[in-house]
Short mmCIF file of C-alpha atoms and ligand atoms in Angstrom, two decimals:
data_model
loop_
_atom_site.label_atom_id
_atom_site.label_comp_id
_atom_site.label_asym_id
_atom_site.label_seq_id
_atom_site.Cartn_x
_atom_site.Cartn_y
_atom_site.Cartn_z
CA MET A 623 26.53 -6.09 2.95
CA GLU A 624 23.52 -3.85 2.37
CA SER A 625 23.84 -0.13 1.62
CA SER A 626 21.11 2.30 0.68
CA LEU A 627 22.01 1.56 -2.93
CA ILE A 628 21.56 -2.16 -2.43
CA GLN A 629 17.94 -2.86 -1.66
CA LEU A 630 17.46 -6.58 -1.10
CA VAL A 631 14.15 -8.31 -0.48
CA ASN A 632 13.59 -11.74 1.01
CA PHE A 633 10.77 -13.67 -0.60
CA GLN A 634 8.21 -15.60 1.37
CA LEU A 635 9.60 -19.10 1.59
CA HIS A 636 7.52 -22.25 1.94
CA GLY A 637 9.76 -25.16 2.69
CA ASP A 638 8.69 -28.62 3.64
CA ALA A 639 9.90 -32.17 3.28
CA ARG A 640 9.40 -31.95 -0.51
CA GLY A 641 11.65 -28.94 -1.00
CA LYS A 642 11.17 -25.17 -1.32
CA LEU A 643 8.78 -22.70 -2.91
CA SER A 644 9.33 -18.94 -2.97
CA VAL A 645 6.68 -16.30 -3.63
CA ALA A 646 6.74 -12.72 -4.88
CA GLU A 647 3.39 -11.00 -4.86
CA VAL A 648 2.12 -7.45 -5.02
CA GLY A 649 1.65 -6.16 -1.51
CA GLY A 650 4.35 -8.56 -0.33
CA ALA A 651 7.87 -8.71 -1.75
CA LEU A 652 6.82 -7.09 -5.03
CA PRO A 653 6.72 -3.30 -4.64
CA PHE A 654 4.83 -2.81 -7.95
CA ALA A 655 2.48 -4.61 -10.30
CA VAL A 656 4.48 -6.50 -12.91
CA ARG A 657 3.79 -5.75 -16.58
CA ARG A 658 6.85 -7.47 -18.10
CA ILE A 659 9.19 -10.32 -17.20
CA TYR A 660 12.47 -11.08 -18.95
CA TRP A 661 15.36 -13.32 -18.15
CA ILE A 662 19.06 -13.28 -18.96
CA TYR A 663 20.84 -16.59 -19.45
CA GLY A 664 23.42 -18.30 -21.64
CA THR A 665 25.81 -15.40 -21.10
CA LYS A 666 29.17 -16.01 -22.74
CA PRO A 667 32.28 -16.12 -20.51
CA GLY A 668 33.70 -12.70 -19.68
CA VAL A 669 30.63 -10.84 -20.97
CA SER A 670 29.11 -8.06 -18.88
CA ARG A 671 25.64 -6.64 -19.56
CA GLY A 672 23.41 -3.78 -18.57
CA PHE A 673 25.37 -0.48 -18.58
CA HIS A 674 22.28 1.66 -18.45
CA ALA A 675 19.78 3.34 -16.15
CA HIS A 676 16.07 3.95 -16.49
CA LYS A 677 14.31 7.26 -16.12
CA LYS A 678 11.10 5.87 -14.62
CA LEU A 679 11.16 2.05 -14.57
CA ASN A 680 11.18 0.03 -11.35
CA GLN A 681 12.59 -3.49 -11.54
CA LEU A 682 13.19 -6.41 -9.21
CA CYS A 683 15.66 -9.12 -10.19
CA VAL A 684 16.30 -12.59 -8.85
CA CYS A 685 19.19 -14.88 -9.65
CA ILE A 686 17.38 -18.21 -9.86
CA ALA A 687 20.47 -20.21 -10.90
CA GLY A 688 24.22 -19.65 -10.70
CA SER A 689 25.56 -16.29 -9.63
CA LEU A 690 26.49 -12.82 -10.79
CA ARG A 691 27.69 -9.49 -9.44
CA ILE A 692 25.59 -6.39 -9.98
CA ARG A 693 27.20 -2.97 -9.76
CA LEU A 694 24.92 -0.07 -8.87
CA PHE A 695 25.74 3.62 -9.22
CA ASP A 696 23.50 6.55 -8.29
CA GLY A 697 25.70 9.22 -9.86
CA THR A 698 27.71 9.68 -6.67
CA ASN A 699 28.08 6.36 -4.85
CA GLU A 700 28.85 2.97 -6.32
CA ASP A 701 28.38 -0.47 -4.75
CA ASP A 702 28.45 -4.14 -5.73
CA VAL A 703 26.23 -7.00 -4.69
CA THR A 704 26.58 -10.67 -5.49
CA LEU A 705 23.33 -12.52 -6.14
CA ASN A 706 23.42 -16.29 -5.75
CA GLU A 707 20.31 -17.08 -3.73
CA MET A 708 16.97 -18.02 -5.23
CA ASN A 709 15.13 -16.52 -2.31
CA VAL A 710 16.62 -13.02 -2.48
CA GLY A 711 15.67 -10.23 -4.88
CA LEU A 712 17.39 -6.96 -5.70
CA LYS A 713 15.33 -3.85 -6.34
CA ILE A 714 16.63 -1.65 -9.12
CA PRO A 715 14.77 1.65 -8.90
CA PRO A 716 14.78 4.27 -11.64
CA ARG A 717 17.79 6.61 -11.88
CA ILE A 718 20.26 3.88 -10.88
CA TRP A 719 23.01 2.93 -13.32
CA HIS A 720 23.41 -0.85 -13.30
CA GLU A 721 25.91 -3.31 -14.70
CA MET A 722 25.91 -7.12 -14.54
CA HIS A 723 29.33 -8.74 -14.21
CA ASP A 724 30.86 -12.17 -13.51
CA LEU A 725 27.83 -14.14 -14.68
CA SER A 726 28.44 -17.84 -14.15
CA PRO A 727 27.77 -20.01 -17.23
CA ASP A 728 24.64 -21.37 -15.54
CA CYS A 729 23.41 -17.96 -14.37
CA VAL A 730 19.71 -17.26 -14.91
CA LEU A 731 18.62 -13.77 -13.89
CA ILE A 732 14.89 -13.16 -13.97
CA VAL A 733 13.72 -9.57 -13.97
CA PHE A 734 10.26 -8.33 -13.04
CA ALA A 735 9.52 -4.94 -14.55
CA GLU A 736 6.85 -2.40 -13.79
CA SER A 737 6.29 -1.38 -17.42
CA GLU A 738 6.51 -2.65 -20.95
CA TYR A 739 9.76 -2.24 -22.88
CA ASP A 740 10.37 1.39 -23.83
CA GLU A 741 13.72 2.33 -25.32
CA SER A 742 13.03 6.04 -24.61
CA ASP A 743 13.17 5.25 -20.87
CA TYR A 744 16.81 4.10 -21.17
CA ILE A 745 19.93 6.17 -20.51
CA ARG A 746 22.76 4.18 -22.06
CA ASP A 747 25.60 6.68 -21.72
CA ARG A 748 27.23 6.92 -18.28
CA LYS A 749 28.26 10.57 -18.65
CA GLN A 750 24.75 11.48 -19.77
CA PHE A 751 23.40 9.55 -16.77
CA ILE A 752 25.57 11.56 -14.36
CA ARG A 753 24.35 14.81 -15.93
CA TYR A 754 20.76 13.52 -15.67
CA VAL A 755 20.90 12.67 -11.94
CA VAL A 756 23.46 15.12 -10.59
CA GLY A 757 22.65 18.02 -12.87
P1 LIG B 435 19.80 -4.87 -23.68
O1 LIG B 435 19.13 -3.67 -23.08
O2 LIG B 435 21.02 -4.63 -24.54
O3 LIG B 435 20.15 -5.91 -22.54
P2 LIG B 435 21.13 -5.74 -21.27
O4 LIG B 435 20.46 -4.78 -20.36
O5 LIG B 435 21.20 -7.09 -20.66
O6 LIG B 435 22.46 -5.29 -21.77
O7 LIG B 435 18.70 -5.68 -24.49
C1 LIG B 435 19.07 -6.62 -25.47
C2 LIG B 435 18.07 -6.55 -26.63
O8 LIG B 435 16.79 -6.99 -26.19
C3 LIG B 435 17.89 -5.15 -27.17
O9 LIG B 435 17.79 -5.25 -28.58
C4 LIG B 435 16.56 -4.70 -26.61
C5 LIG B 435 15.82 -6.01 -26.45
N1 LIG B 435 14.83 -6.01 -25.35
C6 LIG B 435 13.47 -6.04 -25.66
O10 LIG B 435 13.07 -6.02 -26.84
N2 LIG B 435 12.57 -6.11 -24.64
C7 LIG B 435 12.96 -6.13 -23.35
O11 LIG B 435 12.10 -6.20 -22.45
C8 LIG B 435 14.37 -6.08 -23.03
C9 LIG B 435 14.85 -6.06 -21.61
C10 LIG B 435 15.27 -6.02 -24.07
#
């Protein structure tokens, strides 16, 4: 189920008798030039991550193994999406609070980010986030 909060992208898929190959490139499925890539894996059972928003950063994440549920919140509306397909990405724009839940033990989430790591771009307090976006 896709809402305006949940912005999914389908990657170009090249499948043949050997198997599959997916592509994300600028001008195609990637809406920005990537300056940083990180990946989340080995998450302990019952652990949730994220719980922050960014002021300016655009990100695109892909669950390339296992599954997880991502909860998005824009300060007013909240929605959940389960990622479990290697060929589908989720855009996480700035000013969206995001939480990662129910990560399977084999979950690998790769995240493409528009900018280098900058702690000053983070909002890590939900009440502060609501004040930031709603005013
Ligand atoms: P954190 O923001 O707590 O991860 P999550 O969003 O999954 O809860 O990041 C964990 C640690 O990694 C924290 O000390 C910051 C550091 N970190 C970097 O140094 N560079 C990065 O690109 C990222 C994403 C995190």
